[in-house]
Coordinates of C-alpha atoms in Angstrom, one line a residue:
M897 CA -27.1 -14.7 -1.1
E898 CA -26.0 -11.2 -1.2
T899 CA -23.8 -11.7 1.9
V900 CA -22.1 -14.7 0.3
L901 CA -21.3 -12.7 -2.6
I902 CA -19.9 -10.1 -0.8
F903 CA -17.8 -12.5 1.2
A904 CA -16.6 -14.2 -2.1
G905 CA -15.6 -10.7 -3.6
L906 CA -13.5 -9.7 -0.6
L907 CA -11.9 -13.1 -1.1
L908 CA -11.3 -12.6 -4.6
L909 CA -9.8 -8.9 -3.7
G910 CA -7.5 -10.5 -1.0
A911 CA -6.0 -12.9 -3.6
V912 CA -5.5 -10.1 -6.2
V913 CA -3.8 -7.8 -3.5
G914 CA -1.8 -10.5 -2.1
F915 CA -0.4 -11.4 -5.8
L916 CA 0.5 -7.8 -6.4
A917 CA 2.2 -7.3 -3.0
G918 CA 4.3 -10.2 -3.8
L919 CA 5.1 -9.2 -7.4
L920 CA 5.3 -5.5 -7.2
G921 CA 6.2 -4.6 -3.3
I922 CA 2.9 -2.8 -2.7
G923 CA 0.3 -3.1 -0.2
G924 CA -2.7 -2.9 -2.5
G925 CA -4.5 -0.3 -0.3
L926 CA -5.6 1.7 -3.4
L927 CA -7.3 -1.6 -4.6
T928 CA -9.2 -2.3 -1.2
V929 CA -10.0 1.2 0.0
P930 CA -12.9 1.7 -2.8
F931 CA -14.2 -1.7 -2.6
I932 CA -14.2 -1.7 1.4
T933 CA -15.8 1.9 1.0
M934 CA -18.7 0.3 -1.4
L935 CA -19.1 -2.4 1.1
L936 CA -19.5 -0.3 4.1
A937 CA -21.5 2.5 2.5
Q938 CA -24.1 0.0 1.6
H939 CA -24.2 -2.7 4.5
A940 CA -22.5 -1.2 7.7
A941 CA -21.2 2.1 8.5
S942 CA -22.8 5.8 8.5
S943 CA -21.7 7.9 5.9
E944 CA -19.7 9.8 8.7
Q945 CA -17.4 7.0 9.1
V946 CA -17.1 5.1 5.7
V947 CA -13.7 6.5 4.4
H948 CA -11.9 6.3 7.9
M949 CA -12.9 2.7 8.3
A950 CA -12.2 1.9 4.7
V951 CA -8.8 3.2 5.1
A952 CA -8.2 2.0 8.4
T953 CA -9.1 -1.8 7.2
S954 CA -7.2 -1.6 4.1
A955 CA -4.1 -0.7 6.4
A956 CA -4.8 -3.8 8.7
T957 CA -4.7 -6.0 5.8
I958 CA -1.4 -4.9 4.6
V959 CA -0.1 -6.1 8.0
F960 CA -1.1 -9.8 7.1
T961 CA -0.1 -9.4 3.3
S962 CA 3.4 -7.8 3.8
L963 CA 4.5 -10.7 6.4
S964 CA 3.5 -13.1 3.9
S965 CA 5.3 -11.1 1.0
I966 CA 8.3 -10.6 3.3
R967 CA 8.7 -14.5 4.0
A968 CA 8.4 -15.2 0.2
H969 CA 11.3 -12.7 -0.8
Y970 CA 13.5 -13.4 2.0
A971 CA 13.8 -17.0 0.8
H972 CA 15.0 -15.3 -2.4
S973 CA 17.6 -13.1 -0.3
A974 CA 16.3 -10.1 -2.0
I975 CA 15.4 -7.8 0.6
L976 CA 18.1 -5.3 1.5
W977 CA 18.0 -5.1 5.4
P978 CA 20.4 -2.1 6.0
I979 CA 17.9 0.0 4.1
C980 CA 15.3 -1.4 6.1
R981 CA 16.7 -0.9 9.4
S982 CA 17.6 2.9 8.4
V983 CA 14.2 3.5 7.2
V984 CA 12.0 1.8 9.5
P985 CA 12.1 4.5 12.5
G986 CA 10.7 7.0 10.1
L987 CA 8.3 4.7 8.4
L988 CA 6.7 3.9 12.1
L989 CA 6.7 7.6 13.0
G990 CA 5.1 8.7 9.5
G991 CA 2.4 5.6 9.7
F992 CA 1.1 6.6 13.1
L993 CA 1.1 10.5 12.3
G994 CA -0.7 9.9 8.9
A995 CA -3.4 7.9 10.7
Q996 CA -4.2 10.8 13.1
L997 CA -4.1 13.2 10.4
A998 CA -6.2 11.5 8.1
S999 CA -9.6 13.1 9.4
L1000 CA -7.9 16.7 9.2
L1001 CA -6.1 17.1 6.0
P1002 CA -8.1 18.2 3.0
K1003 CA -8.1 15.2 0.6
A1004 CA -7.9 16.8 -3.1
P1005 CA -4.6 18.3 -2.8
L1006 CA -3.1 15.2 -1.4
A1007 CA -4.9 12.9 -4.4
L1008 CA -3.6 15.5 -7.0
F1009 CA -0.1 15.1 -5.4
F1010 CA -0.1 11.6 -5.7
A1011 CA -1.6 11.3 -9.1
L1012 CA 1.2 13.7 -10.5
F1013 CA 3.9 11.5 -8.7
T1014 CA 2.6 8.2 -9.7
A1015 CA 2.0 9.4 -13.4
F1016 CA 5.6 10.9 -13.5
S1017 CA 7.0 7.6 -12.1
A1018 CA 5.1 5.5 -14.5
T1019 CA 6.4 7.5 -17.6
Q1020 CA 10.2 7.4 -16.3
M1021 CA 9.7 3.4 -16.1
L1022 CA 8.2 3.1 -19.6
L1023 CA 10.6 5.4 -21.2
G1024 CA 13.6 3.4 -19.6
K1025 CA 14.8 6.5 -18.0
T1026 CA 17.9 5.4 -15.8
P1027 CA 19.1 7.4 -12.8
K1028 CA 22.9 9.0 -13.2
A1029 CA 25.1 6.2 -12.0
T1030 CA 26.6 8.4 -9.3
R1031 CA 23.2 8.9 -7.7
E1032 CA 22.9 6.7 -4.5
L1033 CA 20.5 6.5 -1.4
P1034 CA 21.1 9.0 1.5
K1035 CA 22.6 7.9 4.6
S1036 CA 20.6 6.9 7.7
L1037 CA 19.1 10.0 8.7
G1038 CA 18.1 11.0 5.4
L1039 CA 16.3 7.5 5.0
A1040 CA 14.6 8.0 8.1
S1041 CA 13.3 11.6 6.9
V1042 CA 12.1 9.6 3.5
G1043 CA 10.5 7.2 5.5
T1044 CA 8.5 9.7 7.5
V1045 CA 7.1 11.1 4.3
I1046 CA 6.3 7.8 2.9
G1047 CA 4.6 6.4 5.9
I1048 CA 2.5 9.6 6.5
I1049 CA 1.0 9.7 3.0
S1050 CA 0.8 5.9 2.6
S1051 CA -1.2 6.1 6.0
L1052 CA -3.6 9.0 4.7
I1053 CA -4.8 6.8 1.9
G1054 CA -4.5 3.3 3.7
A1055 CA -1.8 2.1 1.3
G1056 CA 1.4 0.1 2.1
G1057 CA 3.9 2.8 0.5
G1058 CA 5.0 0.5 -2.4
F1059 CA 3.7 3.2 -4.8
L1060 CA 6.1 5.7 -3.5
S1061 CA 9.2 3.5 -2.0
V1062 CA 9.8 1.2 -5.3
P1063 CA 10.0 4.2 -7.7
Y1064 CA 12.4 5.8 -5.1
L1065 CA 14.6 3.0 -4.7
I1066 CA 15.2 2.4 -8.3
W1067 CA 15.7 6.2 -8.9
N1068 CA 18.6 5.7 -6.8
N1069 CA 20.0 2.8 -8.4
V1070 CA 18.5 -0.1 -6.3
P1071 CA 17.9 -3.2 -9.0
I1072 CA 14.1 -3.6 -9.3
R1073 CA 13.8 -6.9 -8.0
N1074 CA 15.4 -5.8 -4.7
A1075 CA 13.4 -2.7 -4.9
V1076 CA 10.2 -4.8 -4.7
A1077 CA 11.5 -6.9 -2.0
T1078 CA 12.9 -4.2 0.2
S1079 CA 9.5 -2.2 -0.4
A1080 CA 7.5 -5.5 0.7
A1081 CA 9.4 -5.3 4.1
M1082 CA 9.1 -1.6 4.4
S1083 CA 5.0 -2.1 4.1
F1084 CA 5.0 -4.0 7.4
P1085 CA 6.0 -1.0 9.8
I1086 CA 3.6 1.5 8.0
A1087 CA 0.8 -0.7 8.1
A1088 CA 1.4 -1.9 11.8
A1089 CA 2.0 1.9 13.1
S1090 CA -1.3 2.8 11.0
T1091 CA -3.4 0.2 12.3
I1092 CA -2.6 1.1 15.9
G1093 CA -3.0 4.5 15.0
F1094 CA -6.5 4.2 13.4
I1095 CA -7.6 1.7 16.3
I1096 CA -6.9 4.7 18.7
A1097 CA -8.4 7.4 16.6
G1098 CA -11.5 5.3 16.1
W1099 CA -11.7 3.7 19.7
N1100 CA -14.7 6.2 20.8
A1101 CA -16.2 7.3 17.5
P1102 CA -19.6 7.2 17.2
D1103 CA -22.0 5.3 14.8
R1104 CA -19.3 2.5 14.0
P1105 CA -20.8 -0.9 12.8
E1106 CA -21.0 -4.1 14.7
Y1107 CA -17.7 -6.1 14.7
S1108 CA -15.5 -3.2 14.3
F1109 CA -12.3 -2.5 16.4
G1110 CA -11.6 1.2 16.4
Y1111 CA -11.9 1.9 12.9
I1112 CA -10.8 -1.5 11.5
Y1113 CA -14.0 -3.4 10.1
M1114 CA -12.9 -6.8 11.4
P1115 CA -15.1 -9.1 9.0
A1116 CA -13.4 -7.3 5.8
L1117 CA -9.9 -7.7 7.5
V1118 CA -10.3 -11.5 7.9
A1119 CA -11.7 -12.2 4.6
I1120 CA -9.0 -10.0 2.6
A1121 CA -6.3 -11.2 4.8
A1122 CA -6.9 -14.9 4.5
T1123 CA -6.5 -15.1 0.7
S1124 CA -3.8 -12.3 0.6
I1125 CA -1.8 -14.2 2.8
L1126 CA -2.0 -17.2 0.6
F1127 CA -1.4 -15.5 -2.9
A1128 CA 1.5 -13.4 -2.0
P1129 CA 4.2 -16.0 -2.2
F1130 CA 2.9 -16.7 -5.9
G1131 CA 3.6 -13.1 -6.8
A1132 CA 7.1 -13.1 -5.2
R1133 CA 7.9 -16.0 -7.1
A1134 CA 6.8 -14.3 -10.5
A1135 CA 8.8 -11.1 -9.4
H1136 CA 12.1 -13.4 -9.6
R1137 CA 11.2 -15.4 -12.7
W1138 CA 9.8 -12.8 -14.9
P1139 CA 11.8 -10.3 -17.0
V1140 CA 12.6 -7.2 -15.5
A1141 CA 11.1 -5.4 -18.6
T1142 CA 7.8 -7.1 -18.0
I1143 CA 7.9 -6.2 -14.2
R1144 CA 8.5 -2.5 -15.1
R1145 CA 5.8 -2.5 -17.5
F1146 CA 3.1 -4.0 -15.3
F1147 CA 4.2 -1.5 -12.4
A1148 CA 4.0 1.5 -15.0
F1149 CA 0.6 0.7 -16.2
L1150 CA -0.8 0.1 -12.6
L1151 CA 0.8 3.5 -11.6
Y1152 CA -1.1 5.0 -14.4
A1153 CA -4.1 3.1 -13.4
L1154 CA -3.8 4.8 -9.9
S1155 CA -3.0 8.1 -10.9
V1156 CA -6.3 8.2 -13.1
Y1157 CA -8.3 6.8 -10.0
M1158 CA -6.8 9.5 -7.5
V1159 CA -7.6 12.4 -10.0
R1160 CA -11.2 11.2 -10.2
K1161 CA -11.1 11.0 -6.0
A1162 CA -9.7 14.7 -5.9
F1163 CA -12.2 16.3 -8.7
F1164 CA -15.1 14.1 -9.4
T1165 CA -16.2 12.8 -5.8

């Protein structure tokens, strides 16, 4: 019975993550990592491997979630492909490097940085702050550099980067629907590079649970990916139907929640 409940919980988590991926252009890593951590801590991995495997498995689920979200946003012609082409080299490099650095960097400073950034972004969105009309995205080299930073931070915490890329694009006068769609497309290279990096980093790691592939825990990956793929298109449809103000508020309150979570991770765990 316990195994059935765990599997059902993973399926439900995948559905929520998929919907949010389509609606807000985020990979959902900050939702999946805590849940997978609890699962592994109780049933599978040693304490030495729990966090690494949770982050790695979360990154792997985003590969599938982002593909479904991209397909749905592509149908609405909302993805800004020139931005994607410029930023992808940096995202790939950052995603791979972040996976390699995950076990080396202290978590508290990174968590605090993330918390402050997301709280600031949420406040800007709720207050309706708009960027200067003259503000625009940098050229290709600048976008690649931004992509590297987004890729590293996202990979370190097993996320798809939407919590960084959506506010960044909006702050550079990209309309929110295009920002969400383009962020969804940016999540795929981050997740793919991170997944490869975590497989390599965990290939010879000791005390990994059965059915693991590097640091990827396959049972959780399969369950979450299955429903996230199905629900991402529903979120994408909502993104193109809901009023812009509603999407902004939804995203802002999610950022506040994530900010509180990361403060807790930084100082109380």
